[in-house]
Amino acid sequence: MKPILLRILFRLVFIPSNSQRQRDHFQSTCLAAAMLWGTLVFAALVGNHAAAQSAAPPLLIGNDALGRSMPLPQEVRPFRSDRYVGIFYFAWMQNIPVHDISMILKQHPDAMTTSATPPWGRKKSFHFWGEPLFGYYRSDDPWVLRRHAALLSDAGVDFLVLDATNGLIYQNVVLKMMEVFEEQRLAGEHVPQITFMVNSRAKQTAERIYETFYQQARSPELWFRWQGKPLLICDPEKASDEVLEFFTLRKAHWPFKLDNTQNAWHWESTYPQVYSYDKDPSQPEQVNVSVGQNLHQDSGRVEMMSSGKARGRSFSDGKVDTREDAFLDGLNFQEQWEYALKLDPEVTFVTGWNEWIAMQLNDDESGSPVFCDQFDVENSRDVEMMKGGYGDNYYMQMSANIRRFKGMQPAPTSTDNKTIDIKGSMAQWDDVSATYRDHVHDTDPRDFDGCGRYHYTIHTGRNDFHVAKVTEDADNVYFYMQTRETISEPQDSNGMRLLIDLDIPGQQNWEGFEFLVRGGKIERCQGGWSWETVGRVVERTEGNQRHLALSKEVLDLESGSKTLGFKWIDNAQSAGDIMDTYTNGDAAPGGRFRFYYELK
């Protein structure tokens, strides 16, 4: 029997109960034992099942702003269920003042000569290095949390490592995250699971995490498990008996010394990265891939990001790429990914998703400001999309590499060519196998305070895409869309649209799409967001379902196209801006992604 349960039973048997106080204590101890036993049994029952396989990256393709393409299924290995991807996630953006380093440097060219207030915030205050695409959001904004769940799921991320290294567990944020993620999971969606990393006051912090989120069995399907138990990144030598009993523990390895380590997971490393192993030193269990490192360009020792000597986004092959916009390419990130692909560990751990802020550390107003972990667009390590700057380049880059690491499942095709009678029943689609699902609740409104004095509202959600299908016959390609509720068709220019990518050589395109279907017409791209009508569309809407037929002749499929990418958009607010699809209306799939179908 487990040691902790033996101790509880010893107390039950040998503590006398000849007083009311002792009897009360006896009863409370029994209750505690029962709760603990139930939690352990529950974890054992669901743990192995939940950890049996990772999530297959969804079959989404697309190009980033630089034209780099996502790999197709035939270009990578078959999907492997024994490979996992985690990402460092930060829940610490509360109601803090907004000081944006990028704006400070722009408005005050001499800002680096002083750490005084102004232009900088008060001593030891946090500063954003730039503005996230979703604004200076608070970490408990449910609209943002829902977007993060969808984005990370689409990328192929299996679990989040919540940063609790400073001794704070951000209870309100994590509970809200669990609520939002659980709602999506119960709707039938994959969502990332969670774990935590502790460091400062490790024993007390780990116990608080256990008592707050695990002991009461809160959302156990959201716990990321490793070797049959929930994972916690905590030094075993600093853990309590309860924590040792309940979790699989891995120590967090700080990059002061860069060696391969046993059961100590890395969150940052210079290239070529060191790794962590379990039993066999030659078999990597975990390796880190980071966007940038606050490690010196020459020595590899810890270095402040604000010094100009750290390994930023443009550092690779032992040097900094000095082109003005080199940070757009993610050279450092890609170099680390390629080595991780070579090592082929069980777990690739990405640093990171949304750190965004760093404390100004210099108290001496006569000296320069000092920022350790984040500083500017070059010297930072967030993947999450930003306004301007690199946009969603790093998100698409990460998604592409996760597909190379895990592999992909084959593309769906219709088992047989099928003619759809557009005037007929929607039940014709029931046996169509090429089926794609979009996240629900994408259209839920946003009305929430951000950091500082910011408040964010978005009420552009209208038709919530849910299920898409496609099939074909000799003459037409047929498309189907089902929304969560009855389709709304207001008389405006932002109605439901279908974009088609046929990868036609030499054809003008917008973000890779050669054709646009809207308002009963099919239009061919004339370059950018400029379209010319080339045909009519046969379509019909019934309740929450719409289907339509597109002529293969009009689509120029006689040219030999064998693949088809497609995307639905509704109520976009900025025509011609693909980044708008991350925030307004709904898009299936989101952002630059598109569904992929192989033509017969």
mmCIF file of C-alpha atoms in Angstrom, residues 258-521:
data_model
loop_
_atom_site.group_PDB
_atom_site.id
_atom_site.type_symbol
_atom_site.label_atom_id
_atom_site.label_comp_id
_atom_site.label_asym_id
_atom_site.label_seq_id
_atom_site.Cartn_x
_atom_site.Cartn_y
_atom_site.Cartn_z
ATOM 1 C CA LEU A 258 23.772 23.218 -20.307
ATOM 2 C CA ASP A 259 24.151 19.446 -20.016
ATOM 3 C CA ASN A 260 21.921 16.511 -20.769
ATOM 4 C CA THR A 261 19.986 15.808 -17.598
ATOM 5 C CA GLN A 262 18.116 12.895 -16.109
ATOM 6 C CA ASN A 263 14.458 13.700 -15.379
ATOM 7 C CA ALA A 264 15.104 17.443 -15.422
ATOM 8 C CA TRP A 265 13.222 19.161 -18.227
ATOM 9 C CA HIS A 266 14.725 22.123 -20.074
ATOM 10 C CA TRP A 267 12.807 25.302 -20.866
ATOM 11 C CA GLU A 268 15.665 27.070 -22.674
ATOM 12 C CA SER A 269 18.944 26.053 -24.266
ATOM 13 C CA THR A 270 21.461 27.196 -26.849
ATOM 14 C CA TYR A 271 21.633 25.383 -30.172
ATOM 15 C CA PRO A 272 22.343 22.477 -30.493
ATOM 16 C CA GLN A 273 20.065 21.897 -27.533
ATOM 17 C CA VAL A 274 20.782 19.625 -24.628
ATOM 18 C CA TYR A 275 17.976 17.320 -23.574
ATOM 19 C CA SER A 276 16.446 15.406 -20.695
ATOM 20 C CA TYR A 277 16.263 11.619 -20.530
ATOM 21 C CA ASP A 278 14.503 9.157 -18.254
ATOM 22 C CA LYS A 279 16.483 5.925 -18.004
ATOM 23 C CA ASP A 280 18.638 5.683 -21.134
ATOM 24 C CA PRO A 281 21.007 8.670 -21.592
ATOM 25 C CA SER A 282 20.976 8.106 -25.351
ATOM 26 C CA GLN A 283 17.174 8.362 -25.641
ATOM 27 C CA PRO A 284 15.852 11.937 -25.281
ATOM 28 C CA GLU A 285 12.635 12.176 -23.327
ATOM 29 C CA GLN A 286 12.292 15.950 -23.659
ATOM 30 C CA VAL A 287 13.957 18.760 -25.574
ATOM 31 C CA ASN A 288 13.200 22.476 -25.631
ATOM 32 C CA VAL A 289 12.630 24.636 -28.678
ATOM 33 C CA SER A 290 12.663 28.367 -27.956
ATOM 34 C CA VAL A 291 11.986 31.417 -30.110
ATOM 35 C CA GLY A 292 14.912 33.297 -28.556
ATOM 36 C CA GLN A 293 17.120 32.883 -25.524
ATOM 37 C CA ASN A 294 18.323 35.310 -22.876
ATOM 38 C CA LEU A 295 21.687 33.617 -23.267
ATOM 39 C CA HIS A 296 24.862 35.353 -24.481
ATOM 40 C CA GLN A 297 25.601 35.166 -28.191
ATOM 41 C CA ASP A 298 29.164 33.973 -27.568
ATOM 42 C CA SER A 299 29.412 32.331 -24.144
ATOM 43 C CA GLY A 300 25.876 30.958 -23.848
ATOM 44 C CA ARG A 301 25.655 32.270 -20.292
ATOM 45 C CA VAL A 302 22.527 34.019 -18.985
ATOM 46 C CA GLU A 303 22.273 37.484 -20.527
ATOM 47 C CA MET A 304 19.750 40.317 -20.254
ATOM 48 C CA MET A 305 17.522 40.610 -23.328
ATOM 49 C CA SER A 306 17.903 44.397 -23.207
ATOM 50 C CA SER A 307 21.702 44.263 -23.529
ATOM 51 C CA GLY A 308 21.733 43.596 -27.268
ATOM 52 C CA LYS A 309 24.010 40.597 -26.666
ATOM 53 C CA ALA A 310 21.381 37.892 -26.151
ATOM 54 C CA ARG A 311 20.284 35.358 -28.749
ATOM 55 C CA GLY A 312 17.218 36.968 -30.282
ATOM 56 C CA ARG A 313 14.871 35.857 -33.024
ATOM 57 C CA SER A 314 17.444 36.545 -35.761
ATOM 58 C CA PHE A 315 20.328 34.602 -34.171
ATOM 59 C CA SER A 316 21.338 31.423 -35.991
ATOM 60 C CA ASP A 317 24.438 29.685 -37.264
ATOM 61 C CA GLY A 318 26.394 31.383 -34.480
ATOM 62 C CA LYS A 319 25.630 34.971 -35.513
ATOM 63 C CA VAL A 320 22.911 37.615 -35.797
ATOM 64 C CA ASP A 321 21.275 38.200 -39.173
ATOM 65 C CA THR A 322 21.574 41.981 -39.462
ATOM 66 C CA ARG A 323 18.845 42.554 -42.049
ATOM 67 C CA GLU A 324 16.324 45.102 -40.777
ATOM 68 C CA ASP A 325 13.379 42.696 -40.759
ATOM 69 C CA ALA A 326 15.266 39.456 -40.155
ATOM 70 C CA PHE A 327 13.114 38.785 -37.074
ATOM 71 C CA LEU A 328 10.234 37.964 -39.440
ATOM 72 C CA ASP A 329 11.950 34.750 -40.565
ATOM 73 C CA GLY A 330 12.242 33.011 -37.183
ATOM 74 C CA LEU A 331 15.784 31.817 -37.922
ATOM 75 C CA ASN A 332 16.615 31.004 -34.282
ATOM 76 C CA PHE A 333 13.309 29.176 -33.834
ATOM 77 C CA GLN A 334 13.757 27.119 -37.001
ATOM 78 C CA GLU A 335 17.327 26.154 -36.146
ATOM 79 C CA GLN A 336 16.147 24.802 -32.805
ATOM 80 C CA TRP A 337 13.206 22.999 -34.401
ATOM 81 C CA GLU A 338 15.444 21.266 -36.898
ATOM 82 C CA TYR A 339 17.695 19.938 -34.160
ATOM 83 C CA ALA A 340 14.680 18.786 -32.154
ATOM 84 C CA LEU A 341 13.418 16.934 -35.228
ATOM 85 C CA LYS A 342 16.822 15.251 -35.467
ATOM 86 C CA LEU A 343 16.801 14.249 -31.778
ATOM 87 C CA ASP A 344 13.184 13.035 -32.068
ATOM 88 C CA PRO A 345 12.350 13.116 -28.322
ATOM 89 C CA GLU A 346 9.085 11.974 -26.822
ATOM 90 C CA VAL A 347 8.258 15.560 -25.827
ATOM 91 C CA THR A 348 9.105 18.824 -27.548
ATOM 92 C CA PHE A 349 8.561 21.761 -25.195
ATOM 93 C CA VAL A 350 8.196 25.197 -26.828
ATOM 94 C CA THR A 351 9.156 28.477 -25.126
ATOM 95 C CA GLY A 352 6.784 30.113 -25.261
ATOM 96 C CA TRP A 353 3.271 31.267 -26.088
ATOM 97 C CA ASN A 354 2.379 34.519 -24.300
ATOM 98 C CA GLU A 355 4.911 35.853 -21.827
ATOM 99 C CA TRP A 356 4.647 39.427 -23.213
ATOM 100 C CA ILE A 357 5.804 41.334 -20.100
ATOM 101 C CA ALA A 358 9.050 41.768 -18.200
ATOM 102 C CA MET A 359 10.031 43.708 -15.087
ATOM 103 C CA GLN A 360 12.350 46.709 -15.359
ATOM 104 C CA LEU A 361 15.123 45.666 -12.951
ATOM 105 C CA ASN A 362 17.408 48.691 -12.643
ATOM 106 C CA ASP A 363 16.763 50.915 -9.585
ATOM 107 C CA ASP A 364 19.466 53.410 -10.541
ATOM 108 C CA GLU A 365 17.820 56.187 -12.573
ATOM 109 C CA SER A 366 21.187 57.247 -13.970
ATOM 110 C CA GLY A 367 21.681 53.866 -15.628
ATOM 111 C CA SER A 368 20.007 52.119 -18.533
ATOM 112 C CA PRO A 369 16.846 50.081 -18.001
ATOM 113 C CA VAL A 370 17.390 46.344 -17.596
ATOM 114 C CA PHE A 371 14.985 43.648 -18.812
ATOM 115 C CA CYS A 372 15.901 39.997 -18.407
ATOM 116 C CA ASP A 373 13.406 37.834 -20.311
ATOM 117 C CA GLN A 374 11.722 40.129 -22.853
ATOM 118 C CA PHE A 375 12.628 43.456 -24.403
ATOM 119 C CA ASP A 376 11.559 44.101 -28.010
ATOM 120 C CA VAL A 377 10.377 42.325 -31.144
ATOM 121 C CA GLU A 378 13.873 40.932 -31.766
ATOM 122 C CA ASN A 379 14.711 40.085 -28.160
ATOM 123 C CA SER A 380 11.585 38.231 -27.075
ATOM 124 C CA ARG A 381 10.313 34.675 -27.255
ATOM 125 C CA ASP A 382 6.537 34.703 -27.756
ATOM 126 C CA VAL A 383 4.820 32.703 -30.492
ATOM 127 C CA GLU A 384 1.392 34.260 -29.999
ATOM 128 C CA MET A 385 0.394 36.675 -32.750
ATOM 129 C CA MET A 386 1.203 40.369 -32.375
ATOM 130 C CA LYS A 387 -0.220 43.523 -33.919
ATOM 131 C CA GLY A 388 2.108 44.447 -36.743
ATOM 132 C CA GLY A 389 5.647 43.135 -36.422
ATOM 133 C CA TYR A 390 5.805 39.407 -37.142
ATOM 134 C CA GLY A 391 1.999 39.002 -37.147
ATOM 135 C CA ASP A 392 1.259 35.275 -37.120
ATOM 136 C CA ASN A 393 4.545 34.112 -38.692
ATOM 137 C CA TYR A 394 5.710 32.261 -35.586
ATOM 138 C CA TYR A 395 2.348 30.624 -35.041
ATOM 139 C CA MET A 396 2.339 29.238 -38.577
ATOM 140 C CA GLN A 397 6.006 28.253 -38.292
ATOM 141 C CA MET A 398 5.355 26.362 -35.067
ATOM 142 C CA SER A 399 2.291 24.644 -36.548
ATOM 143 C CA ALA A 400 4.279 23.491 -39.586
ATOM 144 C CA ASN A 401 7.059 22.041 -37.429
ATOM 145 C CA ILE A 402 4.652 20.260 -35.107
ATOM 146 C CA ARG A 403 3.305 18.464 -38.172
ATOM 147 C CA ARG A 404 6.844 17.479 -39.142
ATOM 148 C CA PHE A 405 7.505 16.236 -35.598
ATOM 149 C CA LYS A 406 4.299 14.312 -34.963
ATOM 150 C CA GLY A 407 3.387 13.417 -38.532
ATOM 151 C CA MET A 408 -0.048 13.766 -40.110
ATOM 152 C CA GLN A 409 -3.045 11.633 -40.910
ATOM 153 C CA PRO A 410 -4.006 11.098 -44.575
ATOM 154 C CA ALA A 411 -6.159 13.685 -46.322
ATOM 155 C CA PRO A 412 -9.883 12.896 -46.524
ATOM 156 C CA THR A 413 -11.413 12.036 -49.888
ATOM 157 C CA SER A 414 -14.940 11.082 -50.803
ATOM 158 C CA THR A 415 -15.210 7.312 -51.015
ATOM 159 C CA ASP A 416 -17.155 7.675 -54.252
ATOM 160 C CA ASN A 417 -18.008 10.518 -56.561
ATOM 161 C CA LYS A 418 -21.399 11.807 -55.569
ATOM 162 C CA THR A 419 -23.807 14.135 -57.300
ATOM 163 C CA ILE A 420 -25.654 16.435 -54.919
ATOM 164 C CA ASP A 421 -29.063 17.733 -55.951
ATOM 165 C CA ILE A 422 -28.945 21.291 -54.606
ATOM 166 C CA LYS A 423 -32.762 21.389 -54.575
ATOM 167 C CA GLY A 424 -32.872 18.119 -52.652
ATOM 168 C CA SER A 425 -32.577 17.139 -49.000
ATOM 169 C CA MET A 426 -29.566 17.995 -46.883
ATOM 170 C CA ALA A 427 -29.592 14.318 -45.846
ATOM 171 C CA GLN A 428 -27.704 13.649 -49.089
ATOM 172 C CA TRP A 429 -24.589 14.695 -47.180
ATOM 173 C CA ASP A 430 -24.959 12.142 -44.388
ATOM 174 C CA ASP A 431 -22.662 9.570 -45.991
ATOM 175 C CA VAL A 432 -20.043 11.999 -47.322
ATOM 176 C CA SER A 433 -16.760 11.043 -45.677
ATOM 177 C CA ALA A 434 -14.758 14.231 -46.379
ATOM 178 C CA THR A 435 -15.905 16.021 -43.226
ATOM 179 C CA TYR A 436 -14.212 18.878 -41.353
ATOM 180 C CA ARG A 437 -15.063 20.467 -38.022
ATOM 181 C CA ASP A 438 -14.602 24.021 -36.832
ATOM 182 C CA HIS A 439 -14.505 25.255 -33.246
ATOM 183 C CA VAL A 440 -17.814 26.236 -31.696
ATOM 184 C CA HIS A 441 -18.380 29.445 -29.712
ATOM 185 C CA ASP A 442 -16.107 31.384 -32.073
ATOM 186 C CA THR A 443 -18.875 33.954 -32.368
ATOM 187 C CA ASP A 444 -19.356 34.525 -28.642
ATOM 188 C CA PRO A 445 -19.013 38.259 -27.886
ATOM 189 C CA ARG A 446 -16.125 39.873 -26.066
ATOM 190 C CA ASP A 447 -16.762 42.485 -23.369
ATOM 191 C CA PHE A 448 -13.947 42.473 -20.841
ATOM 192 C CA ASP A 449 -11.405 44.751 -19.206
ATOM 193 C CA GLY A 450 -7.851 44.591 -20.416
ATOM 194 C CA CYS A 451 -4.760 45.735 -18.546
ATOM 195 C CA GLY A 452 -4.574 49.345 -17.425
ATOM 196 C CA ARG A 453 -7.473 51.408 -18.725
ATOM 197 C CA TYR A 454 -8.179 49.228 -21.733
ATOM 198 C CA HIS A 455 -11.556 47.604 -22.290
ATOM 199 C CA TYR A 456 -12.256 45.321 -25.240
ATOM 200 C CA THR A 457 -15.579 44.681 -26.964
ATOM 201 C CA ILE A 458 -16.240 42.540 -30.051
ATOM 202 C CA HIS A 459 -19.795 41.828 -31.193
ATOM 203 C CA THR A 460 -19.210 40.812 -34.802
ATOM 204 C CA GLY A 461 -19.945 37.110 -34.295
ATOM 205 C CA ARG A 462 -22.929 35.966 -36.328
ATOM 206 C CA ASN A 463 -22.856 32.523 -37.994
ATOM 207 C CA ASP A 464 -20.862 30.040 -35.926
ATOM 208 C CA PHE A 465 -19.385 27.529 -38.378
ATOM 209 C CA HIS A 466 -19.423 23.957 -37.144
ATOM 210 C CA VAL A 467 -19.259 21.207 -39.827
ATOM 211 C CA ALA A 468 -17.981 21.476 -43.409
ATOM 212 C CA LYS A 469 -18.079 18.808 -46.102
ATOM 213 C CA VAL A 470 -16.996 18.480 -49.724
ATOM 214 C CA THR A 471 -17.613 15.988 -52.511
ATOM 215 C CA GLU A 472 -17.525 15.931 -56.314
ATOM 216 C CA ASP A 473 -18.707 14.359 -59.526
ATOM 217 C CA ALA A 474 -17.454 14.665 -63.082
ATOM 218 C CA ASP A 475 -18.826 18.172 -63.547
ATOM 219 C CA ASN A 476 -18.987 19.878 -60.141
ATOM 220 C CA VAL A 477 -17.437 20.235 -56.726
ATOM 221 C CA TYR A 478 -20.043 20.434 -53.956
ATOM 222 C CA PHE A 479 -19.617 22.211 -50.627
ATOM 223 C CA TYR A 480 -21.674 21.979 -47.442
ATOM 224 C CA MET A 481 -21.636 24.054 -44.259
ATOM 225 C CA GLN A 482 -23.576 23.542 -41.031
ATOM 226 C CA THR A 483 -23.638 26.312 -38.435
ATOM 227 C CA ARG A 484 -24.462 26.020 -34.764
ATOM 228 C CA GLU A 485 -27.719 27.972 -35.162
ATOM 229 C CA THR A 486 -29.970 29.105 -38.023
ATOM 230 C CA ILE A 487 -27.951 30.855 -40.718
ATOM 231 C CA SER A 488 -28.338 34.621 -40.642
ATOM 232 C CA GLU A 489 -28.285 36.370 -44.021
ATOM 233 C CA PRO A 490 -28.305 40.134 -43.522
ATOM 234 C CA GLN A 491 -28.201 42.362 -46.577
ATOM 235 C CA ASP A 492 -24.635 43.592 -46.252
ATOM 236 C CA SER A 493 -21.287 43.110 -47.946
ATOM 237 C CA ASN A 494 -19.947 40.881 -45.177
ATOM 238 C CA GLY A 495 -22.097 37.834 -45.850
ATOM 239 C CA MET A 496 -20.962 34.239 -45.826
ATOM 240 C CA ARG A 497 -18.106 33.621 -48.275
ATOM 241 C CA LEU A 498 -16.253 30.584 -49.554
ATOM 242 C CA LEU A 499 -12.633 30.883 -50.684
ATOM 243 C CA ILE A 500 -11.050 28.289 -52.992
ATOM 244 C CA ASP A 501 -7.338 27.473 -53.367
ATOM 245 C CA LEU A 502 -6.447 25.277 -56.342
ATOM 246 C CA ASP A 503 -2.732 26.079 -56.481
ATOM 247 C CA ILE A 504 -2.973 27.079 -60.151
ATOM 248 C CA PRO A 505 0.496 28.062 -61.477
ATOM 249 C CA GLY A 506 0.663 31.673 -62.623
ATOM 250 C CA GLN A 507 -2.847 32.516 -61.414
ATOM 251 C CA GLN A 508 -3.306 35.690 -59.357
ATOM 252 C CA ASN A 509 -4.364 34.963 -55.789
ATOM 253 C CA TRP A 510 -5.218 36.530 -52.449
ATOM 254 C CA GLU A 511 -3.432 34.753 -49.594
ATOM 255 C CA GLY A 512 -3.237 31.687 -51.872
ATOM 256 C CA PHE A 513 -6.920 31.700 -52.896
ATOM 257 C CA GLU A 514 -7.743 32.014 -56.606
ATOM 258 C CA PHE A 515 -11.562 32.031 -56.310
ATOM 259 C CA LEU A 516 -14.143 33.695 -54.092
ATOM 260 C CA VAL A 517 -17.782 32.616 -53.808
ATOM 261 C CA ARG A 518 -20.238 35.205 -52.523
ATOM 262 C CA GLY A 519 -23.711 36.505 -53.281
ATOM 263 C CA GLY A 520 -24.506 33.718 -55.750
ATOM 264 C CA LYS A 521 -21.422 34.466 -57.863
#
